[in-house]
Amino acid sequence: GAVVSQHPSRVICKSGTSVKIECRSLDFQATTMFWYRQFPKQSLMLMATSNEGSKATYEQGVEKDKFLINHASLTLSTLTVTSAHPEDSSFYICSARFWGGPMNTEAFFGQGTRLTVV
Amino acid sequence: QKEVEQDPGPLSVPEGAIVSLNCTYSNSAFQYFMWYRQYSRKGPELLMYTYSSGNKEDGRFTAQVDKSSKYISLFIRDSQPSDSATYLCAMSRSGGGADGLTFGKGTHLIIQP
């Protein structure tokens, strides 16, 4: 299947600092990228949807000024957690979808990023 | 009530057994139903994809969707230790690429050799 690379896989940062997470589609062009968050023993929850060249659409309850999403190209989306606090500690995972062919409805996932804010 | 309910397990069965994994959901707008498998420290990978009600079979895996009951299932025949993983059900309103997925919590499955 298609490959989505997410980096870093694990990051520890100090409270008040910002952290950037990258999501790259390595062998296909992702028209849409999604960012999810998973707290312990909870479901993966959709945070936002971004289309290349457009502003991201955020789910209810997700602060757009805190979680900045940039999808500047068809192969790269970034999530920046600004002024991170301990309650932002979570597992963040991206997924990418593309149009065309029989696979146009599948979402491929990155490996996820474990963020710990201390 | 959560949109998607899934028993987190763990579910432990002997090798060779038939495994049944299930999810229920509350939003009747969901039309597309998926099962993902996730190994530790990896992203989810798509196993089965079904549109609307019905059955779909792929090798040892069978997915069933009953929209009238808002209930979906994944069956694994002749289970193998390599099937040990977390299985996530997911669903969406559209299959057109623009809709994010709503996930269950995932069921942790252990196949005992």
Tab-separated table of C-alpha atoms in Angstrom:
chain	number	residue	atom	x	y	z
A	1	GLY	CA	0.000	0.000	0.000
A	2	ALA	CA	0.887	3.652	-0.148
A	3	VAL	CA	3.311	5.047	2.412
A	4	VAL	CA	2.685	7.935	4.764
A	5	SER	CA	5.661	8.993	6.834
A	6	GLN	CA	5.169	10.919	10.065
A	7	HIS	CA	7.980	12.552	11.989
A	8	PRO	CA	8.969	12.628	14.782
A	9	SER	CA	7.644	9.400	16.268
A	10	ARG	CA	8.186	10.637	19.779
A	11	VAL	CA	8.812	14.103	21.218
A	12	ILE	CA	9.123	15.556	24.687
A	13	CYS	CA	8.862	19.304	25.086
A	14	LYS	CA	8.632	21.850	27.855
A	15	SER	CA	5.374	23.506	28.727
A	16	GLY	CA	4.892	26.719	26.774
A	17	THR	CA	6.973	25.715	23.774
A	18	SER	CA	5.738	24.779	20.291
A	19	VAL	CA	6.133	21.468	18.528
A	20	LYS	CA	5.853	20.732	14.822
A	21	ILE	CA	4.829	17.333	13.474
A	22	GLU	CA	5.309	16.482	9.802
A	23	CYS	CA	3.252	14.147	7.680
A	24	ARG	CA	4.486	13.185	4.218
A	25	SER	CA	2.906	11.033	1.549
A	26	LEU	CA	5.913	9.348	-0.051
A	27	ASP	CA	4.525	7.718	-3.168
A	28	PHE	CA	1.256	9.452	-3.942
A	29	GLN	CA	-0.293	12.894	-3.988
A	30	ALA	CA	-2.586	13.464	-1.048
A	31	THR	CA	-5.437	15.789	-1.911
A	32	THR	CA	-6.693	15.582	1.650
A	33	MET	CA	-4.880	15.019	4.907
A	34	PHE	CA	-6.457	14.365	8.280
A	35	TRP	CA	-5.083	14.841	11.772
A	36	TYR	CA	-6.276	12.664	14.643
A	37	ARG	CA	-5.541	12.624	18.353
A	38	GLN	CA	-5.821	9.685	20.718
A	39	PHE	CA	-5.816	9.906	24.490
A	40	PRO	CA	-5.160	6.758	26.557
A	41	LYS	CA	-7.973	4.216	26.342
A	42	GLN	CA	-9.890	6.466	23.971
A	43	SER	CA	-10.717	6.379	20.264
A	44	LEU	CA	-8.772	8.125	17.575
A	45	MET	CA	-10.563	11.459	17.331
A	46	LEU	CA	-10.532	13.580	14.209
A	47	MET	CA	-9.073	17.023	14.900
A	48	ALA	CA	-9.016	18.634	11.487
A	49	THR	CA	-9.158	18.061	7.766
A	50	SER	CA	-6.881	19.898	5.373
A	51	ASN	CA	-6.988	20.154	1.616
A	52	GLU	CA	-3.892	21.196	-0.262
A	53	GLY	CA	-3.746	24.957	-0.642
A	54	SER	CA	-6.789	25.602	1.562
A	55	LYS	CA	-7.353	26.427	5.192
A	56	ALA	CA	-7.941	23.458	7.432
A	57	THR	CA	-11.400	22.619	8.716
A	58	TYR	CA	-11.377	21.959	12.457
A	59	GLU	CA	-13.715	19.710	14.394
A	60	GLN	CA	-15.809	21.169	17.149
A	61	GLY	CA	-13.817	21.751	20.307
A	62	VAL	CA	-10.418	21.851	18.601
A	63	GLU	CA	-8.716	25.244	18.901
A	64	LYS	CA	-7.462	26.321	15.494
A	65	ASP	CA	-5.095	28.892	16.991
A	66	LYS	CA	-3.487	26.249	19.133
A	67	PHE	CA	-3.217	23.499	16.533
A	68	LEU	CA	-1.891	25.112	13.380
A	69	ILE	CA	-2.160	23.019	10.263
A	70	ASN	CA	-0.360	23.757	7.027
A	71	HIS	CA	-0.910	21.746	3.863
A	72	ALA	CA	1.221	23.647	1.410
A	73	SER	CA	1.873	20.820	-1.037
A	74	LEU	CA	0.282	17.576	-2.163
A	75	THR	CA	2.844	15.562	-0.241
A	76	LEU	CA	3.319	17.455	3.020
A	77	SER	CA	1.122	18.578	5.886
A	78	THR	CA	2.336	19.881	9.233
A	79	LEU	CA	0.654	20.169	12.605
A	80	THR	CA	2.129	22.691	15.035
A	81	VAL	CA	1.052	22.505	18.651
A	82	THR	CA	1.597	26.029	19.937
A	83	SER	CA	2.249	26.900	23.562
A	84	ALA	CA	1.938	23.253	24.498
A	85	HIS	CA	0.677	22.284	27.938
A	86	PRO	CA	0.678	18.925	29.747
A	87	GLU	CA	-2.960	18.340	28.778
A	88	ASP	CA	-1.865	18.363	25.122
A	89	SER	CA	0.181	15.232	25.769
A	90	SER	CA	-1.316	12.628	23.464
A	91	PHE	CA	-0.793	10.420	20.430
A	92	TYR	CA	-1.164	12.409	17.198
A	93	ILE	CA	-1.577	10.599	13.904
A	94	CYS	CA	-2.100	11.798	10.371
A	95	SER	CA	-3.730	10.118	7.434
A	96	ALA	CA	-3.837	10.941	3.751
A	97	ARG	CA	-6.284	10.195	0.988
A	98	PHE	CA	-6.072	10.614	-2.758
A	99	TRP	CA	-8.303	10.507	-5.788
A	100	GLY	CA	-8.006	8.266	-8.778
A	101	GLY	CA	-8.208	4.555	-9.439
A	102	PRO	CA	-9.779	1.921	-7.225
A	103	MET	CA	-8.019	3.199	-4.105
A	104	ASN	CA	-9.496	6.665	-4.057
A	105	THR	CA	-11.450	6.063	-0.860
A	106	GLU	CA	-8.734	4.560	1.294
A	107	ALA	CA	-7.004	6.572	4.005
A	108	PHE	CA	-3.364	5.687	4.648
A	109	PHE	CA	-2.014	6.421	8.087
A	110	GLY	CA	1.311	7.593	9.378
A	111	GLN	CA	3.025	5.888	12.293
A	112	GLY	CA	1.887	8.482	14.810
A	113	THR	CA	3.704	10.890	17.134
A	114	ARG	CA	3.729	10.471	20.891
A	115	LEU	CA	3.859	13.983	22.375
A	116	THR	CA	4.724	14.450	26.026
A	117	VAL	CA	4.646	17.943	27.472
A	118	VAL	CA	6.495	18.345	30.774
B	1	GLN	CA	-23.868	7.883	23.884
B	2	LYS	CA	-20.671	7.707	21.859
B	3	GLU	CA	-21.053	7.624	18.098
B	4	VAL	CA	-19.197	4.312	17.821
B	5	GLU	CA	-18.984	1.705	20.560
B	6	GLN	CA	-16.378	-1.040	20.521
B	7	ASP	CA	-15.351	-3.366	23.323
B	8	PRO	CA	-11.642	-2.699	23.991
B	9	GLY	CA	-10.983	-6.246	25.219
B	10	PRO	CA	-8.484	-7.768	25.505
B	11	LEU	CA	-9.938	-10.731	23.643
B	12	SER	CA	-7.801	-13.856	23.932
B	13	VAL	CA	-8.494	-16.946	21.810
B	14	PRO	CA	-6.521	-20.069	20.857
B	15	GLU	CA	-4.875	-20.385	17.471
B	16	GLY	CA	-7.254	-21.688	14.810
B	17	ALA	CA	-10.381	-20.288	16.450
B	18	ILE	CA	-12.907	-18.090	14.688
B	19	VAL	CA	-12.756	-14.543	16.010
B	20	SER	CA	-15.737	-12.209	16.025
B	21	LEU	CA	-15.186	-8.468	16.503
B	22	ASN	CA	-18.069	-6.025	16.634
B	23	CYS	CA	-19.020	-2.372	16.724
B	24	THR	CA	-22.282	-0.555	17.150
B	25	TYR	CA	-22.954	2.988	16.074
B	26	SER	CA	-25.635	5.605	16.520
B	27	ASN	CA	-25.335	7.883	13.470
B	28	SER	CA	-27.532	6.616	10.645
B	29	ALA	CA	-25.691	8.888	8.203
B	30	PHE	CA	-22.688	6.540	8.141
B	31	GLN	CA	-22.528	4.775	4.793
B	32	TYR	CA	-18.956	3.486	4.596
B	33	PHE	CA	-17.541	1.025	7.083
B	34	MET	CA	-13.965	-0.043	7.563
B	35	TRP	CA	-11.849	-2.295	9.705
B	36	TYR	CA	-8.264	-1.387	10.442
B	37	ARG	CA	-5.540	-3.449	12.068
B	38	GLN	CA	-2.929	-1.717	14.172
B	39	TYR	CA	0.238	-3.269	15.482
B	40	SER	CA	2.095	-1.723	18.375
B	41	ARG	CA	3.863	1.554	17.459
B	42	LYS	CA	2.488	1.442	13.916
B	43	GLY	CA	-0.245	3.340	12.135
B	44	PRO	CA	-3.544	1.605	11.353
B	45	GLU	CA	-3.687	-0.367	8.095
B	46	LEU	CA	-6.900	-0.982	6.194
B	47	LEU	CA	-8.208	-4.542	6.281
B	48	MET	CA	-11.733	-4.362	4.950
B	49	TYR	CA	-13.896	-1.691	3.364
B	50	THR	CA	-17.658	-2.027	2.907
B	51	TYR	CA	-20.305	0.257	1.547
B	52	SER	CA	-23.796	0.075	3.091
B	53	SER	CA	-25.251	-3.224	4.302
B	54	GLY	CA	-24.018	-6.648	3.307
B	55	ASN	CA	-21.101	-9.007	3.556
B	56	LYS	CA	-17.632	-8.869	2.093
B	57	GLU	CA	-15.048	-11.621	2.194
B	58	ASP	CA	-11.314	-11.409	1.669
B	59	GLY	CA	-9.343	-14.542	2.443
B	60	ARG	CA	-9.758	-15.377	6.119
B	61	PHE	CA	-11.582	-12.113	6.821
B	62	THR	CA	-15.307	-11.422	6.474
B	63	ALA	CA	-16.910	-8.072	7.169
B	64	GLN	CA	-20.631	-7.734	7.799
B	65	VAL	CA	-22.710	-4.592	7.988
B	66	ASP	CA	-26.285	-4.459	9.242
B	67	LYS	CA	-27.425	-0.874	8.877
B	68	SER	CA	-30.902	-1.607	10.235
B	69	SER	CA	-29.322	-2.625	13.546
B	70	LYS	CA	-26.394	-0.196	13.254
B	71	TYR	CA	-24.051	-3.110	13.841
B	72	ILE	CA	-20.901	-4.168	12.050
B	73	SER	CA	-18.743	-7.246	12.485
B	74	LEU	CA	-15.404	-8.620	11.427
B	75	PHE	CA	-14.827	-12.363	11.430
B	76	ILE	CA	-11.385	-13.921	11.281
B	77	ARG	CA	-11.229	-17.609	10.392
B	78	ASP	CA	-8.351	-19.915	11.239
B	79	SER	CA	-6.823	-17.249	13.452
B	80	GLN	CA	-3.028	-17.066	13.612
B	81	PRO	CA	-0.683	-15.622	16.249
B	82	SER	CA	0.290	-13.004	13.658
B	83	ASP	CA	-3.312	-11.749	13.800
B	84	SER	CA	-2.631	-10.508	17.323
B	85	ALA	CA	-3.127	-6.746	17.126
B	86	THR	CA	-5.634	-4.009	17.873
B	87	TYR	CA	-8.586	-3.961	15.490
B	88	LEU	CA	-10.318	-0.648	14.916
B	89	CYS	CA	-13.692	-0.185	13.320
B	90	ALA	CA	-14.198	3.090	11.485
B	91	MET	CA	-16.948	4.689	9.499
B	92	SER	CA	-17.713	7.749	7.451
B	93	ARG	CA	-20.625	9.525	5.845
B	94	SER	CA	-19.021	9.736	2.434
B	95	GLY	CA	-16.445	7.775	0.517
B	96	GLY	CA	-15.391	10.667	-1.629
B	97	GLY	CA	-12.115	11.375	0.087
B	98	ALA	CA	-13.171	14.524	1.893
B	99	ASP	CA	-14.677	12.959	5.002
B	100	GLY	CA	-12.683	12.049	8.087
B	101	LEU	CA	-13.305	8.787	9.887
B	102	THR	CA	-15.081	8.106	13.158
B	103	PHE	CA	-13.332	5.328	15.026
B	104	GLY	CA	-14.191	2.866	17.748
B	105	LYS	CA	-11.742	2.495	20.630
B	106	GLY	CA	-10.268	-0.646	19.134
B	107	THR	CA	-10.287	-4.232	20.377
B	108	HIS	CA	-6.998	-5.725	21.508
B	109	LEU	CA	-6.892	-9.283	20.128
B	110	ILE	CA	-4.495	-11.953	21.361
B	111	ILE	CA	-4.161	-15.250	19.506
B	112	GLN	CA	-2.542	-17.841	21.736
B	113	PRO	CA	-0.202	-20.306	19.959
